[in-house]
mmCIF file of C-alpha atoms in Angstrom:
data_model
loop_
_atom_site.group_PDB
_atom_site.id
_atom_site.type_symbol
_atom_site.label_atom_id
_atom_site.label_comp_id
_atom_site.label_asym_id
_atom_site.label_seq_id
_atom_site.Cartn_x
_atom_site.Cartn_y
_atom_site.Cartn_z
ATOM 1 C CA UNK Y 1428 -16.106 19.439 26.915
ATOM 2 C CA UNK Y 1429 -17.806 16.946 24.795
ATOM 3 C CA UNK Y 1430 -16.511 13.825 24.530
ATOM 4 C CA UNK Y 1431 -15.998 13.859 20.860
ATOM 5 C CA UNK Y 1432 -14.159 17.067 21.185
ATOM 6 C CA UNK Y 1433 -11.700 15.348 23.702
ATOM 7 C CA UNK Y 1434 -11.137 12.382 20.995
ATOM 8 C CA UNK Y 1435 -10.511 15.232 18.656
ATOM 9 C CA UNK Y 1436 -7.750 16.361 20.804
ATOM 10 C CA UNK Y 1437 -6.036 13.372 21.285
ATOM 11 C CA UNK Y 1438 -5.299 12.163 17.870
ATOM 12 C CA UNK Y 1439 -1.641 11.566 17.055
ATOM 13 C CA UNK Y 1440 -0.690 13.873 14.535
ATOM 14 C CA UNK Y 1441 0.922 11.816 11.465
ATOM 15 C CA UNK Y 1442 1.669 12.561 7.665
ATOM 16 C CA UNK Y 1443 0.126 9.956 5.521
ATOM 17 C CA UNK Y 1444 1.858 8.860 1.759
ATOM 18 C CA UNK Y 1445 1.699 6.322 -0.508
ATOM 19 C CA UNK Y 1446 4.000 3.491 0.660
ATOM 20 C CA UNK Y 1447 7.562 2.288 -0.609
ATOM 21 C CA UNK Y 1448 9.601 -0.673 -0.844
ATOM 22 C CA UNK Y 1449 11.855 0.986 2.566
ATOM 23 C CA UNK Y 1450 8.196 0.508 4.351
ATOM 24 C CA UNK Y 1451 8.310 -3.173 3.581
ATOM 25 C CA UNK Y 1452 9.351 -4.537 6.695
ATOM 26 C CA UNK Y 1453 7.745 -2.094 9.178
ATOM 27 C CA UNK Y 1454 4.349 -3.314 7.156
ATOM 28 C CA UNK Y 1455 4.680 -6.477 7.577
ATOM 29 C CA UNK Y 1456 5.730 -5.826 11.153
ATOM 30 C CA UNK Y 1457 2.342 -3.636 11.648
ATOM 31 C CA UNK Y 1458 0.191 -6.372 10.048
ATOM 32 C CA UNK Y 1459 1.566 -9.258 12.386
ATOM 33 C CA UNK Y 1460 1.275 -6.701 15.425
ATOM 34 C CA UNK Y 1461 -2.714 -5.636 14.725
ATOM 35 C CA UNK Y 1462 -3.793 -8.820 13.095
ATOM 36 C CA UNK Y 1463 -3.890 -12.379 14.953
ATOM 37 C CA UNK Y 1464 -4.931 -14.147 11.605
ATOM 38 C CA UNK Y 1465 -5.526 -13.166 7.802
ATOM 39 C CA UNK Y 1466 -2.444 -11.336 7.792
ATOM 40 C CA UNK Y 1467 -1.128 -10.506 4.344
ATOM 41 C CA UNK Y 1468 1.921 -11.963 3.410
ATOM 42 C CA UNK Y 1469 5.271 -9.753 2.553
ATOM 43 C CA UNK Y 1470 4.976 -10.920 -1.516
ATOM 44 C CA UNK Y 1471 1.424 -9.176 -1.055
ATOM 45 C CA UNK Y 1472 2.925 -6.582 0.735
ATOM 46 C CA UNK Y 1473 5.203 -5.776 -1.475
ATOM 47 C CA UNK Y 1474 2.844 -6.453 -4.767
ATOM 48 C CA UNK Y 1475 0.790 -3.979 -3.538
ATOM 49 C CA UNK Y 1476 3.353 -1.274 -3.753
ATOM 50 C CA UNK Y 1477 3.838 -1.205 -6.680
ATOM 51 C CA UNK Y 1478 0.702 -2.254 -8.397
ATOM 52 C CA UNK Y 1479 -1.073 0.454 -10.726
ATOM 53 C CA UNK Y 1480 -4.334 -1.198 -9.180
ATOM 54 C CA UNK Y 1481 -4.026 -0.855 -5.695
ATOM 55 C CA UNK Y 1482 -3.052 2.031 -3.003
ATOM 56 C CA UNK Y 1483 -1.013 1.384 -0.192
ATOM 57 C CA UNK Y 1484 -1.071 4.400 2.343
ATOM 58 C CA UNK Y 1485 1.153 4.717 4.920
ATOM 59 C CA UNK Y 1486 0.923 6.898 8.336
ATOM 60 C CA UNK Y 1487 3.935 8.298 9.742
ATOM 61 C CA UNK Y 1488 4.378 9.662 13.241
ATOM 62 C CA UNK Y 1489 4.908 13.485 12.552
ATOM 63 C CA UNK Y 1490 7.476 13.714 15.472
ATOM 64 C CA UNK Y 1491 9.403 10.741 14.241
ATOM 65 C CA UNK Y 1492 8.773 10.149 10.412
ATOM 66 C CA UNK Y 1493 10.623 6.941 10.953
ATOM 67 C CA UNK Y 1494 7.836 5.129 13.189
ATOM 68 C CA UNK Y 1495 5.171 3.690 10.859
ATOM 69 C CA UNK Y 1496 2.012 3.662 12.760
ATOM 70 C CA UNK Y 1497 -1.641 2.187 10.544
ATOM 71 C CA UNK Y 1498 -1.477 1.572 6.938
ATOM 72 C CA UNK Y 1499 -4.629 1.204 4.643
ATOM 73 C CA UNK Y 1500 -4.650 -0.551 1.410
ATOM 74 C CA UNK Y 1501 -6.743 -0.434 -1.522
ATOM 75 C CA UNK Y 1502 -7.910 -2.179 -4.668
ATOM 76 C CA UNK Y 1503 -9.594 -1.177 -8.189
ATOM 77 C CA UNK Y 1504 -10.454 -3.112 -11.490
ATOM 78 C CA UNK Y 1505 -10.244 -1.705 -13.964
ATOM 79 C CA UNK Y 1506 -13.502 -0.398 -15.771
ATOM 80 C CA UNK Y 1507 -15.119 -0.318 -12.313
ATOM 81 C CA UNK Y 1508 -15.463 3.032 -10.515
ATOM 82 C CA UNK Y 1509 -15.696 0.982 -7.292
ATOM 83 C CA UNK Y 1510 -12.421 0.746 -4.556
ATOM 84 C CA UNK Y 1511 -12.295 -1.897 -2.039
ATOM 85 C CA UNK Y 1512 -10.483 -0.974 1.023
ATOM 86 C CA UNK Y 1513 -9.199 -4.271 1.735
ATOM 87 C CA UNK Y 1514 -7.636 -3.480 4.910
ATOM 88 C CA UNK Y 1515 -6.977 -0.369 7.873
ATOM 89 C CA UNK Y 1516 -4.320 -2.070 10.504
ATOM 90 C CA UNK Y 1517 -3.242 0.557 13.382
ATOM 91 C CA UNK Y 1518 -0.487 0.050 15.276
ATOM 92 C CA UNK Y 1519 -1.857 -1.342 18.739
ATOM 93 C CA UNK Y 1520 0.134 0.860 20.786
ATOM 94 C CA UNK Y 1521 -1.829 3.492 18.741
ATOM 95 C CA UNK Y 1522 -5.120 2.513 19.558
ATOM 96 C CA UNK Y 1523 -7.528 4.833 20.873
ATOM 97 C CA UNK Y 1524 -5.961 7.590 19.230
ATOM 98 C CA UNK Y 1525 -8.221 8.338 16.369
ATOM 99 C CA UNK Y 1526 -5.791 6.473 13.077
ATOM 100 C CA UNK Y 1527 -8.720 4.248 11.910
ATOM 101 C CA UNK Y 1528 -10.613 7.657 11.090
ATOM 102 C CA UNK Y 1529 -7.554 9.148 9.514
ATOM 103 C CA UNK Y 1530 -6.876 6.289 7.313
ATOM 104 C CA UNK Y 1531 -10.492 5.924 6.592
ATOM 105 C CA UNK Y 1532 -10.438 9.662 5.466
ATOM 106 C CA UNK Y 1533 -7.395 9.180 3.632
ATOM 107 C CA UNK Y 1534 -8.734 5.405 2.022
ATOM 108 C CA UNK Y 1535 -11.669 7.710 0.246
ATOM 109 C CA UNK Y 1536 -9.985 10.285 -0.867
ATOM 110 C CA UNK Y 1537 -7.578 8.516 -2.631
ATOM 111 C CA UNK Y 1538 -10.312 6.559 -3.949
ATOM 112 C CA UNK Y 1539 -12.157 9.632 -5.323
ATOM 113 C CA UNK Y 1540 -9.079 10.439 -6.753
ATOM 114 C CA UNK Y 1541 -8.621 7.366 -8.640
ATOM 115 C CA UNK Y 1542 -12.018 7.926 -10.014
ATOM 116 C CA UNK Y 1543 -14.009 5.951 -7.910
ATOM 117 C CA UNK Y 1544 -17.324 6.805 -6.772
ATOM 118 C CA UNK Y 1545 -18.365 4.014 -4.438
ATOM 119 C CA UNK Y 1546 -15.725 2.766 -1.552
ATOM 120 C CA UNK Y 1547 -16.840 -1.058 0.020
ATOM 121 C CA UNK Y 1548 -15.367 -2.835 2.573
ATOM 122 C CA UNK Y 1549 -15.574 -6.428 4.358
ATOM 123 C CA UNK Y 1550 -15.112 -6.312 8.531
ATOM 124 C CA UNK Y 1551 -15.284 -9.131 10.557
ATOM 125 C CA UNK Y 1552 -18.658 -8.999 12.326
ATOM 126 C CA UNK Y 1553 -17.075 -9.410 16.079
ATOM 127 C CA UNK Y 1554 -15.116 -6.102 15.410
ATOM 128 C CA UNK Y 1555 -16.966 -3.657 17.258
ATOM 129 C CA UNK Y 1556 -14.385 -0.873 16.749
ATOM 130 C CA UNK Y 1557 -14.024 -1.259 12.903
ATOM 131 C CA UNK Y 1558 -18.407 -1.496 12.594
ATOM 132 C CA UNK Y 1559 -18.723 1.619 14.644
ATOM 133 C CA UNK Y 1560 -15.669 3.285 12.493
ATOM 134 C CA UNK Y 1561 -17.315 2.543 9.524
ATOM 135 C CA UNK Y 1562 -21.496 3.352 10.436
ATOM 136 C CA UNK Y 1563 -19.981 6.763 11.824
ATOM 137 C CA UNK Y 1564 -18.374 7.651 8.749
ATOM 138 C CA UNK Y 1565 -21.197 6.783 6.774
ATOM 139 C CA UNK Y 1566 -21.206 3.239 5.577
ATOM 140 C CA UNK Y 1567 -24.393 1.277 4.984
ATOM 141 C CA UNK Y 1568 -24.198 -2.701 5.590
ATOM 142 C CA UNK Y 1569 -25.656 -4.323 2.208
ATOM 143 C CA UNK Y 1570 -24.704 -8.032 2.752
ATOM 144 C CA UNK Y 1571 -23.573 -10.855 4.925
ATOM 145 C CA UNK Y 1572 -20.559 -13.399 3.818
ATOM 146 C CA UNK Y 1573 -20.663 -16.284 6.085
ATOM 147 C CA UNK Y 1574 -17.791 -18.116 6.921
ATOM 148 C CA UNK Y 1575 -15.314 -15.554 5.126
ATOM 149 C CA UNK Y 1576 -12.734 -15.340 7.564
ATOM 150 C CA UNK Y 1577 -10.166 -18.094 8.073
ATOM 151 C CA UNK Y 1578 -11.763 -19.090 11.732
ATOM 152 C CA UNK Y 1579 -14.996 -19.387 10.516
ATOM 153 C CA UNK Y 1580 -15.949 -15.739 11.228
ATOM 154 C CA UNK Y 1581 -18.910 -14.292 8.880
ATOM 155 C CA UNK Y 1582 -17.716 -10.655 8.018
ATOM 156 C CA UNK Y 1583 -20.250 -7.505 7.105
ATOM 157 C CA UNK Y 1584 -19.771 -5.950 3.561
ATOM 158 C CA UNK Y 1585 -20.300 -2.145 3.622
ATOM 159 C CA UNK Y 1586 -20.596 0.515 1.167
ATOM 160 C CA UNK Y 1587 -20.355 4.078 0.667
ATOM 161 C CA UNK Y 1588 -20.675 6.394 -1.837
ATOM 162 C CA UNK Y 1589 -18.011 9.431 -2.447
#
């Protein structure tokens, strides 16, 4: 058995939808758990909920729909037909288990149905995980931001078209 297969077979089933205002608290809960700094803030949270500009998708645990475990979120201008996914956070108990893929899958194609042909993203460039996420599912690295982070961290901008 490959090894890829294997990874296949351990991914947590979940059912992924848009986020609501009942979400709030487990997302802020999930961002504080999977981020040590940059979190978003629970106004932000909750702006982005219900903002006609941005997606916030939610992953449930399929066995227990009440257990919220990654989140992406999303963000278009208007006129553009580009999406930035401005964040993936996965639970860290639920690392390992194939959610950054999911919510990567699910981050484009709510982007191409927004419209948008062209998804970009900013990851910090000592996040091995997130780089190798992103280069498998296609993304191309097109520019360096240095000192973007709040610790001084330079991230990597990638792109991808849909």
């Amino acid at each position: 058995m490959s090894v890829q297969a294997h990874k296949r077979q351990t991914v947590a089933p979940v059912t992924i939808r848009p986020a609501t205002l009942g979400d709030l608290d487990a997302l802020v809960a999930l961002e504080h758990a999977a981020f040590s700094g940059d979190r978003a803030e629970r106004r932000a949270i909750r702006h982005a909920i219900g903002s006609p500009s941005m997606s916030l998708l939610v992953a449930l645990d399929a066995e227990d729909r009440s257990i919220l475990v990654a989140a992406a979120a999303l963000e278009r201008r208007k006129g553009s037909r580009s999406c930035r996914l401005s964040s993936i956070a996965v639970s860290p108990g639920r690392a390992g288990q194939g959610l950054g893929g999911i919510m990567l899958d699910a981050a484009e194609a709510d982007a191409k149905a927004h419209g948008c042909m062209m998804l970009r993203l900013e990851v910090r460039a000592d996040n091995g995980a997130g780089i190798r996420l992103y280069e498998r599912h296609g993304y191309a690295r097109f520019a360096i931001l240095e000192d973007y982070y709040e610790d001084g961290m330079e991230a990597w901008r990638y792109e991808k078209a849909l």
